Coordinates of C-alpha atoms in Angstrom, one line a residue:
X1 CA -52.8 -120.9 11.3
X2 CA -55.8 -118.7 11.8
X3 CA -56.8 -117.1 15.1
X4 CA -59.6 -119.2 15.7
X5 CA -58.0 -122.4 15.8
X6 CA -54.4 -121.4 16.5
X7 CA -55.6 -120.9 20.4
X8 CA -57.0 -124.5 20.5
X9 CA -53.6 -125.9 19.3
X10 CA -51.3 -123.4 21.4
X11 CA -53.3 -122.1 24.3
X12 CA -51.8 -123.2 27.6
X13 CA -54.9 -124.4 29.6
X14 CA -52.9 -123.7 33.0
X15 CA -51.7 -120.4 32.0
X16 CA -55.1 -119.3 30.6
X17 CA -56.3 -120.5 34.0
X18 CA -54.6 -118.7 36.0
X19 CA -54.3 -115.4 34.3
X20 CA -58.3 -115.4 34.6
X21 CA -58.1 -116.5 38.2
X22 CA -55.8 -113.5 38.8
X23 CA -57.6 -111.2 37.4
X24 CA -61.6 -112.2 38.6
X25 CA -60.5 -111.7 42.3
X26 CA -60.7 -108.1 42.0
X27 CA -64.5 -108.4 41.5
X28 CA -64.9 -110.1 44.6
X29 CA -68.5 -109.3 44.7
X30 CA -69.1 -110.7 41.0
X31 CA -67.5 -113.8 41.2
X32 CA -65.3 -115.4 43.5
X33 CA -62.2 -117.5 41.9
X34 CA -59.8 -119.9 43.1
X35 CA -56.5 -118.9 41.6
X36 CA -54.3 -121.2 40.0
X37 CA -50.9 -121.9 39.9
X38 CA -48.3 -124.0 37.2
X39 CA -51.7 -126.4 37.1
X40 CA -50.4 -129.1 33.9
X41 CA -53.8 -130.2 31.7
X42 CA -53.1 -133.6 33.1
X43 CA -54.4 -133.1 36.3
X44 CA -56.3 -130.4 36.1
X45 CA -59.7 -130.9 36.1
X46 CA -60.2 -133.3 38.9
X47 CA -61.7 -131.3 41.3
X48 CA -65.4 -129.7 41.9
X49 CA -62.9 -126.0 42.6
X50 CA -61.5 -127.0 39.5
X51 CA -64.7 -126.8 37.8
X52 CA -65.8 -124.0 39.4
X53 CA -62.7 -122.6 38.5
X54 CA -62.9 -123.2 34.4
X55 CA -66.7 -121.6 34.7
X56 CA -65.4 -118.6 36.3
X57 CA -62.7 -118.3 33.4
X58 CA -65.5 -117.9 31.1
X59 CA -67.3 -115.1 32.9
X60 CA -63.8 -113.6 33.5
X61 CA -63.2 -113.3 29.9
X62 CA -66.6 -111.5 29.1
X63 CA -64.7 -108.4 30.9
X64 CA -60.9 -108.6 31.5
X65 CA -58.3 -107.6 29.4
X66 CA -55.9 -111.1 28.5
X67 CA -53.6 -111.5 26.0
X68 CA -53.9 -109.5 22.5
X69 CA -57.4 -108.9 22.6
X70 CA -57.9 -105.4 24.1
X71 CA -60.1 -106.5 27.1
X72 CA -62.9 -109.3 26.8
X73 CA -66.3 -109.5 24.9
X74 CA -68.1 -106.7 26.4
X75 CA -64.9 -104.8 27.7
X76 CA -65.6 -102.1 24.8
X77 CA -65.1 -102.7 21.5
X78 CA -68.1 -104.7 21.2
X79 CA -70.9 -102.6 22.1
X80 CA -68.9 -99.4 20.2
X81 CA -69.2 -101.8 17.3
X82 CA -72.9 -102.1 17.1
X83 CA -73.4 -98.5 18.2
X84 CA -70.9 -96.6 15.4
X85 CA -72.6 -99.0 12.9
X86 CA -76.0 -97.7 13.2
X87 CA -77.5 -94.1 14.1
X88 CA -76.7 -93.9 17.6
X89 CA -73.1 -93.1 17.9
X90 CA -70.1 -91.2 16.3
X91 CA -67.0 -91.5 16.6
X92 CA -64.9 -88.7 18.3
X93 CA -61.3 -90.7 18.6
X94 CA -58.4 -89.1 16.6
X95 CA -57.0 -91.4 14.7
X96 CA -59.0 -94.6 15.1
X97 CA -59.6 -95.0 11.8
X98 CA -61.3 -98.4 12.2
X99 CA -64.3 -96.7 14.7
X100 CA -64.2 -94.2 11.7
X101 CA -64.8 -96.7 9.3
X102 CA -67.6 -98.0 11.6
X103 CA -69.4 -95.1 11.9
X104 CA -69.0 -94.1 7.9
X105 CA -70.4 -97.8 7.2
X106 CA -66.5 -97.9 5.3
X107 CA -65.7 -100.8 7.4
X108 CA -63.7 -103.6 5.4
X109 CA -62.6 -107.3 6.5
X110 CA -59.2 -105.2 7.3
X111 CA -60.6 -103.6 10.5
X112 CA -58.9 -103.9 13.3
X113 CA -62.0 -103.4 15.6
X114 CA -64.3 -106.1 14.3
X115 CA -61.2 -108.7 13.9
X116 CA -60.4 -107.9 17.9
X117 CA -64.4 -108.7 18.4
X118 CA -64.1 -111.9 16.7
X119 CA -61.2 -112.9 18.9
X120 CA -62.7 -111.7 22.3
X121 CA -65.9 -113.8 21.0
X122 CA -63.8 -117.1 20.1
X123 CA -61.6 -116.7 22.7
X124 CA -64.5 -116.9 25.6
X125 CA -66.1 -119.4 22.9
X126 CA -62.4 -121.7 23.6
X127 CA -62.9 -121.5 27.5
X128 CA -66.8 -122.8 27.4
X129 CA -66.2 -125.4 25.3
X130 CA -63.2 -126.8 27.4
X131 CA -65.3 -126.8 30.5
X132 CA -68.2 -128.1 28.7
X133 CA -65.8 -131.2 27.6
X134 CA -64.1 -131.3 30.7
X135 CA -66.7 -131.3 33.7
X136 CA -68.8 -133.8 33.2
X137 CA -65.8 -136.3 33.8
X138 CA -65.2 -134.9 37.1
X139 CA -66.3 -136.5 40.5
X140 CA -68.2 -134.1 42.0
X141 CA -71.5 -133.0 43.4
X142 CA -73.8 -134.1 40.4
X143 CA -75.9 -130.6 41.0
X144 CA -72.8 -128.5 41.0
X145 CA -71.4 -130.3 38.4
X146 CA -75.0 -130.0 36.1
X147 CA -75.4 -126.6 36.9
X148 CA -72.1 -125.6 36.3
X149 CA -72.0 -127.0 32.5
X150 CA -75.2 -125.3 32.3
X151 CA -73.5 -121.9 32.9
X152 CA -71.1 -122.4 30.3
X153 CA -73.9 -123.4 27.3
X154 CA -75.6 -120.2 28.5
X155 CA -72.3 -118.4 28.1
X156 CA -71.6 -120.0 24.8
X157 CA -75.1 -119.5 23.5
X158 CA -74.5 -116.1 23.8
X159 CA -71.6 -115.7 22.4
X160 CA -72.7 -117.8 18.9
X161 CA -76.0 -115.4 19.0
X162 CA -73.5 -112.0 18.8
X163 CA -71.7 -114.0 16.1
X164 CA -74.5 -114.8 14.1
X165 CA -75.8 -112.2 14.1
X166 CA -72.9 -109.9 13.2
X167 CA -70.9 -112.6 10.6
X168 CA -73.5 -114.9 9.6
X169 CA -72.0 -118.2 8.4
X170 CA -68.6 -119.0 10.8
X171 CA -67.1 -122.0 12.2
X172 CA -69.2 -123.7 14.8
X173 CA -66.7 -124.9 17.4
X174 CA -68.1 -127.1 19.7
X175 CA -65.3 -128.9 21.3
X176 CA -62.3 -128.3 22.9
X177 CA -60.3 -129.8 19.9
X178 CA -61.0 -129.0 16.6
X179 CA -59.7 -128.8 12.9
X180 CA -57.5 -126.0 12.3
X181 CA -59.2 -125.2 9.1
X182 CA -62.9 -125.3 9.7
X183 CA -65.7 -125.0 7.8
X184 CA -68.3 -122.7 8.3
X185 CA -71.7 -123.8 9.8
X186 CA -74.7 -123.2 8.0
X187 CA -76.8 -119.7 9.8
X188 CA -79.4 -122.1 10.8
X189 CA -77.3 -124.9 12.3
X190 CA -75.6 -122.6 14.6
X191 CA -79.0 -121.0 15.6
X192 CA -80.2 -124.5 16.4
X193 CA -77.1 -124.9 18.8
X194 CA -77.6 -121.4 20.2
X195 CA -81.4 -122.8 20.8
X196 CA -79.5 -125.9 22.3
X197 CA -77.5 -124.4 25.1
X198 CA -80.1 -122.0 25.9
X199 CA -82.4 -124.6 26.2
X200 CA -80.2 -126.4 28.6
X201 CA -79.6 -123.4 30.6
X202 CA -83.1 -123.1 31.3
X203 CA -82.4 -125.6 34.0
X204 CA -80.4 -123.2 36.1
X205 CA -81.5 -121.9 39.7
X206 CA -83.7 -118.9 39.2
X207 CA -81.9 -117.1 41.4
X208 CA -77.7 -116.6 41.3
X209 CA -75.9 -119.3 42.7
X210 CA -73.5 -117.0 44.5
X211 CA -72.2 -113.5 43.7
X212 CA -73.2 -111.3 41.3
X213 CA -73.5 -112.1 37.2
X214 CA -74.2 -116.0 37.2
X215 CA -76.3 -117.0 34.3
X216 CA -79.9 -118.2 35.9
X217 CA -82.9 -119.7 34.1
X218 CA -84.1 -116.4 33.5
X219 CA -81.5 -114.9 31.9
X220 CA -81.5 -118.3 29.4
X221 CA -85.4 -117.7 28.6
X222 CA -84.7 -113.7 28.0
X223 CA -82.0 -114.8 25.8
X224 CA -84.2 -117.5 24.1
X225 CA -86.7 -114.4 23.9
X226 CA -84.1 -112.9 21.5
X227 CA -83.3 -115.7 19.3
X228 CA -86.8 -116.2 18.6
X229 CA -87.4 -112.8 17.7
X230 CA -84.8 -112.3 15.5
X231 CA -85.8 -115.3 13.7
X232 CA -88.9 -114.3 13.5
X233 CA -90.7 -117.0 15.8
X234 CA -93.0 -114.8 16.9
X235 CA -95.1 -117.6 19.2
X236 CA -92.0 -119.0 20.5
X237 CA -90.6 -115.2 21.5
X238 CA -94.0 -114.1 23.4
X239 CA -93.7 -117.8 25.3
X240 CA -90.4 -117.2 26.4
X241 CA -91.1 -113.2 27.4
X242 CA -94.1 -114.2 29.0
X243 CA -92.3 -116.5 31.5
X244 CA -89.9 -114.2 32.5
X245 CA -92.5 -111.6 33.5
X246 CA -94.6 -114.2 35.6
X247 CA -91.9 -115.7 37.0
X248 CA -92.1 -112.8 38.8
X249 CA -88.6 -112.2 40.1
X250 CA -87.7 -109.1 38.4
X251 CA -89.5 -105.5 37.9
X252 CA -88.7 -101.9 36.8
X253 CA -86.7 -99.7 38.7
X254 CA -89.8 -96.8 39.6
X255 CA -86.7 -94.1 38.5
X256 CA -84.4 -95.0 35.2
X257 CA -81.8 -93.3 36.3
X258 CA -81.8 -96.2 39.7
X259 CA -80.7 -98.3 36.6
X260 CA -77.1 -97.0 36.5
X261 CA -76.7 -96.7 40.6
X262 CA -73.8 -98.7 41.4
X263 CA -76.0 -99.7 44.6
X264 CA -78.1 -101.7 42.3
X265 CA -75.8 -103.6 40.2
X266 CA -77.1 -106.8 39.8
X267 CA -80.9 -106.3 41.1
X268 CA -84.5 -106.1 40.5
X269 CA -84.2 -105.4 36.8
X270 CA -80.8 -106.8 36.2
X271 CA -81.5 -110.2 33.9
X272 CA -77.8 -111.1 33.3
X273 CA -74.7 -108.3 33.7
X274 CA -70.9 -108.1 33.3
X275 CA -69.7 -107.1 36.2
X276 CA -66.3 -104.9 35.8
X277 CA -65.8 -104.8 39.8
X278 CA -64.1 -102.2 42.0
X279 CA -61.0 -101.9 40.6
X280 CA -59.2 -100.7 43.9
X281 CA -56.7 -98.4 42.3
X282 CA -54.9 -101.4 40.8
X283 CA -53.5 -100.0 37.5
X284 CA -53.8 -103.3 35.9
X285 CA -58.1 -103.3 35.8
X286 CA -57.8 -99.8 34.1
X287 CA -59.7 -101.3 31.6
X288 CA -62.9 -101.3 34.0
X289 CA -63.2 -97.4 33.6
X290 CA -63.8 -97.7 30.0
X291 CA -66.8 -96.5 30.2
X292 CA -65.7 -93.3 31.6
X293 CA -62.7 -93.0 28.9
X294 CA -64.6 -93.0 26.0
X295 CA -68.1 -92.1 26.6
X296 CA -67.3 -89.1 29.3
X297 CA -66.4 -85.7 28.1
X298 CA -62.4 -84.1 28.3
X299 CA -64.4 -81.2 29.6
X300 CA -64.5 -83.2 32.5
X301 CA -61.0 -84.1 33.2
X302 CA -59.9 -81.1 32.5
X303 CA -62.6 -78.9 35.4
X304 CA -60.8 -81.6 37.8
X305 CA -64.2 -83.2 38.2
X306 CA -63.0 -86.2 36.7
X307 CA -59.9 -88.2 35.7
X308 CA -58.6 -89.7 32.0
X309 CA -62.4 -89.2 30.3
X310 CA -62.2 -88.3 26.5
X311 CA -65.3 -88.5 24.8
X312 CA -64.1 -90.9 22.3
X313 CA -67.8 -92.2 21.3
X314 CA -70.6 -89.7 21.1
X315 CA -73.9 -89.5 20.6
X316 CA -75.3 -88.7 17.6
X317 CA -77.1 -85.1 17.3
X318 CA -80.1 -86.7 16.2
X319 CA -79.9 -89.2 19.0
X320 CA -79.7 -86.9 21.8
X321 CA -82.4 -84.2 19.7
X322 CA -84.8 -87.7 20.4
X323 CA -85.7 -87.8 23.7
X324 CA -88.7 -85.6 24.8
X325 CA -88.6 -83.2 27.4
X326 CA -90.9 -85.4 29.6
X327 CA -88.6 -88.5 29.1
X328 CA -86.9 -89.1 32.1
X329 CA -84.4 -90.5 30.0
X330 CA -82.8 -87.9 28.5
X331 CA -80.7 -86.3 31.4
X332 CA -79.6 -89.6 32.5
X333 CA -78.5 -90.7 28.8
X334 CA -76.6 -87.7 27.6
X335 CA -75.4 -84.3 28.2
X336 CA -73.9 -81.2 27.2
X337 CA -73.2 -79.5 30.4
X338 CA -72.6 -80.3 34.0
X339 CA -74.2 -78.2 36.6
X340 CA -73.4 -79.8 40.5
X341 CA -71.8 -80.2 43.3
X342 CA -70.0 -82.8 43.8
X343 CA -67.8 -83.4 47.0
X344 CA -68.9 -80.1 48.5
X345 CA -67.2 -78.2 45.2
X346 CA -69.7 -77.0 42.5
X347 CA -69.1 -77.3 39.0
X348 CA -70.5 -75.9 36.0
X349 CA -68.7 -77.2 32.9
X350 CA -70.0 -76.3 29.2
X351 CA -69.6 -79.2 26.8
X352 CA -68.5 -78.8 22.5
X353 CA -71.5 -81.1 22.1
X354 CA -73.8 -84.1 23.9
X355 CA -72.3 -86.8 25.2
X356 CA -73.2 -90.6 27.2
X357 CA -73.8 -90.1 30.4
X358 CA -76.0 -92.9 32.0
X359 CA -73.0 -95.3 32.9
X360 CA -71.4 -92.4 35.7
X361 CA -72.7 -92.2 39.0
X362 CA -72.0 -89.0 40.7
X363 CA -72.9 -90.1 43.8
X364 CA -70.3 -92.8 44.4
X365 CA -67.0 -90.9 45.5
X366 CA -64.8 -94.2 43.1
X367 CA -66.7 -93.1 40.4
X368 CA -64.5 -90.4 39.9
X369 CA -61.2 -91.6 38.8
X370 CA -60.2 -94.1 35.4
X371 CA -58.8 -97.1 37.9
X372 CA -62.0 -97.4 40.1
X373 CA -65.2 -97.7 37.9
X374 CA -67.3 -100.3 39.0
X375 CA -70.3 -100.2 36.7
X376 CA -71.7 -103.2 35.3
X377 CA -72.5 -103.8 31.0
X378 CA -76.4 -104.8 31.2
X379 CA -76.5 -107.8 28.5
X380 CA -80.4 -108.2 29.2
X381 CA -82.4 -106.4 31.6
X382 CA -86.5 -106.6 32.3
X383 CA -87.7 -103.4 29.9
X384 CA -85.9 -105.3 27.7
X385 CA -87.9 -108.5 27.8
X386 CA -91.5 -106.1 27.8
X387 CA -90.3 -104.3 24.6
X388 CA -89.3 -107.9 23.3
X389 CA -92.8 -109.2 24.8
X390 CA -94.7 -105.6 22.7
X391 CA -92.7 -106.4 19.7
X392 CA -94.1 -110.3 19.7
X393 CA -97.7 -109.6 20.4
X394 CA -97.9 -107.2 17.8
X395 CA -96.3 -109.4 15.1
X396 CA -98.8 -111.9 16.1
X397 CA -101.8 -109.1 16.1
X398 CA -102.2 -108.5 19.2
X399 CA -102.0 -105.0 19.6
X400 CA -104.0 -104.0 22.7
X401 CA -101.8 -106.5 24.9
X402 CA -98.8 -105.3 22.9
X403 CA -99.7 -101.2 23.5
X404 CA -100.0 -102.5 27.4
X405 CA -96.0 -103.9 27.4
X406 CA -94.6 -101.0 25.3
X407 CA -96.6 -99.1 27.6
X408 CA -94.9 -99.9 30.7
X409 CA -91.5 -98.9 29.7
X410 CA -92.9 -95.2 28.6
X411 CA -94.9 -94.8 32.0
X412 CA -91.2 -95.4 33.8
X413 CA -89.9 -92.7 31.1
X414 CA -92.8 -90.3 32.4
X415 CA -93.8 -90.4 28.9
X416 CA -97.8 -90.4 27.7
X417 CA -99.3 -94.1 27.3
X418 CA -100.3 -94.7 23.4
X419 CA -102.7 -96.3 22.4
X420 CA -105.1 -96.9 18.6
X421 CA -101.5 -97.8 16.8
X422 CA -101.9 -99.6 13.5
X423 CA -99.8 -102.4 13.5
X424 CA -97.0 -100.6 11.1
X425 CA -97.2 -97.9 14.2
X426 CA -97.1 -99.6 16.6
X427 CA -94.1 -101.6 15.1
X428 CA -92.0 -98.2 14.7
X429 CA -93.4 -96.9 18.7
X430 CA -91.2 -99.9 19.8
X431 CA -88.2 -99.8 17.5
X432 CA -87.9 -95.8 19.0
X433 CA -88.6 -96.8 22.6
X434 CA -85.7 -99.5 22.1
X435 CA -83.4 -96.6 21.0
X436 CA -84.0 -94.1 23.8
X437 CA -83.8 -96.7 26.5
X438 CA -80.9 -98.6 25.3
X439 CA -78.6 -96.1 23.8
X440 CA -75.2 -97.0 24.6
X441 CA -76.0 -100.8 25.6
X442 CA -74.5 -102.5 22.7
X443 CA -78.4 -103.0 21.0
X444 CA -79.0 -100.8 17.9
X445 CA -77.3 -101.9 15.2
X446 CA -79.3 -105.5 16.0
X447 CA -82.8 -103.9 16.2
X448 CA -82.2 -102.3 12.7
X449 CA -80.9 -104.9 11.4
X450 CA -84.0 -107.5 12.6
X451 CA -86.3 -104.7 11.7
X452 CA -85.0 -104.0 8.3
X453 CA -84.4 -100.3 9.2
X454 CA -80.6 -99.7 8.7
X455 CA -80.5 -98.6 5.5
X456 CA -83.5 -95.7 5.9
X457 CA -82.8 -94.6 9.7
X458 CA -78.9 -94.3 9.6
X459 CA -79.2 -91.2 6.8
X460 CA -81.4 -89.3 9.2
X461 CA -79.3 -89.4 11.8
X462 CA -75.7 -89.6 9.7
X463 CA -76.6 -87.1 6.4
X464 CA -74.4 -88.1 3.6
X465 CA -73.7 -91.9 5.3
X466 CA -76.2 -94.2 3.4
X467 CA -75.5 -97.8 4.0
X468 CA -76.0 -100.9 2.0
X469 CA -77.4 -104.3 1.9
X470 CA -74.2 -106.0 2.6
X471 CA -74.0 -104.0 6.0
X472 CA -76.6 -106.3 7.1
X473 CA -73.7 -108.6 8.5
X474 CA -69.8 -107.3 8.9
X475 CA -67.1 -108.7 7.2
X476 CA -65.4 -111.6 7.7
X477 CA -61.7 -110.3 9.1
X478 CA -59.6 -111.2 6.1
X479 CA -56.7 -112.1 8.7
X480 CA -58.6 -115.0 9.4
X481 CA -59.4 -115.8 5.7
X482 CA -56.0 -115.9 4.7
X483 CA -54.8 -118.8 6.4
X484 CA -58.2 -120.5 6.3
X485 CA -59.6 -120.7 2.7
X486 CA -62.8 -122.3 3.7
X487 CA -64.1 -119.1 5.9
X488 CA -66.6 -117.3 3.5
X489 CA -66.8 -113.6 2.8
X490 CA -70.2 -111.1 3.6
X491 CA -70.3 -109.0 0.1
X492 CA -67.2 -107.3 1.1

């Protein structure tokens, strides 16, 4: 039975439950969960807590660790995924020879990191569809109850868009019970149901219903933004873009590096966030830090500025050689020393090479050690939607608005305003502002893939590492394929 369907037929809904409860409490001020205890299906699911409950499940999985999948959707192995594969990051982990593969573009259906993404994906994919099938039979508070289905099409929108865009045709699972040996959907039959939940979701509260990281009818037209882009509805994308930036609820920070204060997790540019918590010294959220393990140098760890960091995904050379002086970016987003004082001790460490810096923040004291990260994993934030709104206008040929939006983002940077670009210029200005500002976000690989750029930019950045057309999509993992003949293959 294949991975997909196997946790339809054998998941325990209680236990599933109530492992999520047990872990989302720890991010109290992300979202609050009721935990759950020996809860049969039978009479679950009668309760407005209960549906709150099966909602919260589905956020929790977009961050904790459960089960075999090493941590949730956008724990780590994700957004390492679409970084190695594209010219922004190398690896630097002995012996993980599938981030190696990644990063050489040798990647085959064996991998073990793209077959945990496909899990963490259908797994959180399982969880929306139960609630989707399961709250609307409840007797509750009809707004709760609407908005709270709502959440979860947004949640599983999302989740089909990273699918379709990394495996192309895959099962569309819909409902809590399926056949074990599905078919794969049709590319645009699952874009019209990603177009569906979004849709929907547009009919959330504009502002978060409580805590920090609920989907809002923002985050579902930024979202919507995306799909159209990336299908090339140009009209549809600048709509959407446009009525997040009148709506008028979210800005730029005036200082990038404000971005990546723990202070302002969850504000003024924040569109919709995973939120990892405080993890309290609790050596079960470990998994919260990972930003620190692998993106922080061992330099680090071993000054004593820092605990358990390793550098395991670095920047590329060419990556870190992009960012101009003037670009406020550049010190926030990598490094290659580290000259301050921190606690009343100065430090001045010497690094082998550049590495990501922009997710620590040295002025929270918990920022210091593996178990007590609290940094959140932006999914969509406001530059993103005026680079989005820039890429749209200009497709449509309209450059001067489109030289104003791209513009904005720079001015932050402290970066020159340009102007007079053709639009072939003015295409590439925006492809390289996405790069600086979103390195390490879990974006390239998709912008050069929608832009066609994968196979020309990854050499310059990756000399001797030339990839092909079939790296347009990753490969199907063959662990699923073997006990599902119907699952297709990518060219692999």
């Amino acid at each position: 039975m294949n991975y997909t369907m196997k946790i339809f037929r054998h998941m325990k809904i209680a236990g599933m439950l109530t492992v999520l409860a047990f872990l989302a409490p720890s991010c109290k001020d992300f979202l609050e969960e009721d935990p759950k205890d020996r809860i049969a299906t039978s009479n679950y699911y009668s309760s407005a807590q209960d549906a709150v409950s099966a909602v919260n499940a589905i956020y929790a999985h977009l961050n904790s660790q459960s089960g075999d999948t090493f941590g949730g959707v956008y724990h780590s192995n994700f957004w390492i995924t679409i970084g190695l594969a594209s010219d922004e990051m190398l690896n630097n982990q002995p012996g993980a020879v599938g981030a190696d593969q990644l990063s050489n573009f040798t990647h085959t259906p064996d991998n073990d990191i793209i077959f945990d993404v496909w899990k963490q994906h259908y797994k959180a994919i399982t969880l929306a569809n139960i609630a989707i099938d399961r709250i609307p039979s409840i007797d509750m508070d009809e707004t709760l109850r609407t908005r709270l289905v709502n959440e979860a099409k947004f949640l599983r929108g999302l989740l089909y868009f990273n699918l379709v865009r990394m495996f192309g045709e895959i099962p569309l699972l819909l409902h809590e019970v399926e056949p074990l040996t599905p078919e794969a959907a049709a590319v645009d039959a699952i874009y019209t149901q990603i177009i569906q939940d979004l849709t929907d979701a547009e009919n959330l509260p504009a502002e978060q219903a409580e805590g920090r990281g609920r989907a809002t009818a923002g985050a579902a037209k930024a979202l919507l933004a995306k799909v159209y882009l990336t299908l090339k509805q140009y009209d549809n994308s600048a709509q959407k873009s446009l009525e997040v930036i009148e709506s008028g609820l979210y800005d730029l920070w005036d200082n990038f590096a404000d971005l990546y204060k723990i202070e302002n997790r969850g504000k003024q540019e924040a569109i919709f966030s995973v939120g990892f918590g405080d993890a309290g010294g609790s050596i079960i959220f470990w998994e919260v830090a990972q930003f620190h393990v692998r993106l922080l140098p061992a330099e680090l760890t071993t000054a004593g500025v820092t605990s358990n960091t390793h550098g395991w995904q670095v920047p590329t050379t060419d990556l870190a050689m992009a960012y101009d002086a003037a670009d406020e970016r550049g010190a926030v987003t990598v490094f290659n020393e580290f000259n301050e004082t921190v606690g009343g001790t100065p430090y001045n460490v010497d690094f082998d090479r550049y590495y990501f810096r922009k997710y620590w923040d040295v002025t929270v004291p918990g920022e210091f050690s593996t178990q007590q990260s609290a940094q959140d994993f932006r999914v969509i934030r406001y530059a993103d939607v005026l680079l989005m709104y820039a890429e749209a206008l200009n497709e449509l040929g309209k450059s001067d608005d489109a030289h104003e939006y791209l513009n904005m983002v720079r001015t932050r940077a402290e970066l020159a305003e340009l102007s007079g670009l053709t639009q072939e210029g003015l295409r590439d200005a925006v492809l390289d502002e996405r790069r600086l500002e979103f390195a390490a976000e879990g974006q390239r690989w998709f912008d050069l893939v929608r832009t066609g750029k994968l196979e020309t930019l990854v050499p310059l950045a990756k000399p001797g590492v030339i990839p092909q057309a079939k790296h347009y999509l990753f490969p199907i993992p063959q662990r699923e394929r073997d006990v599902n003949p119907n699952l297709p293959q990518n060219g692999y």
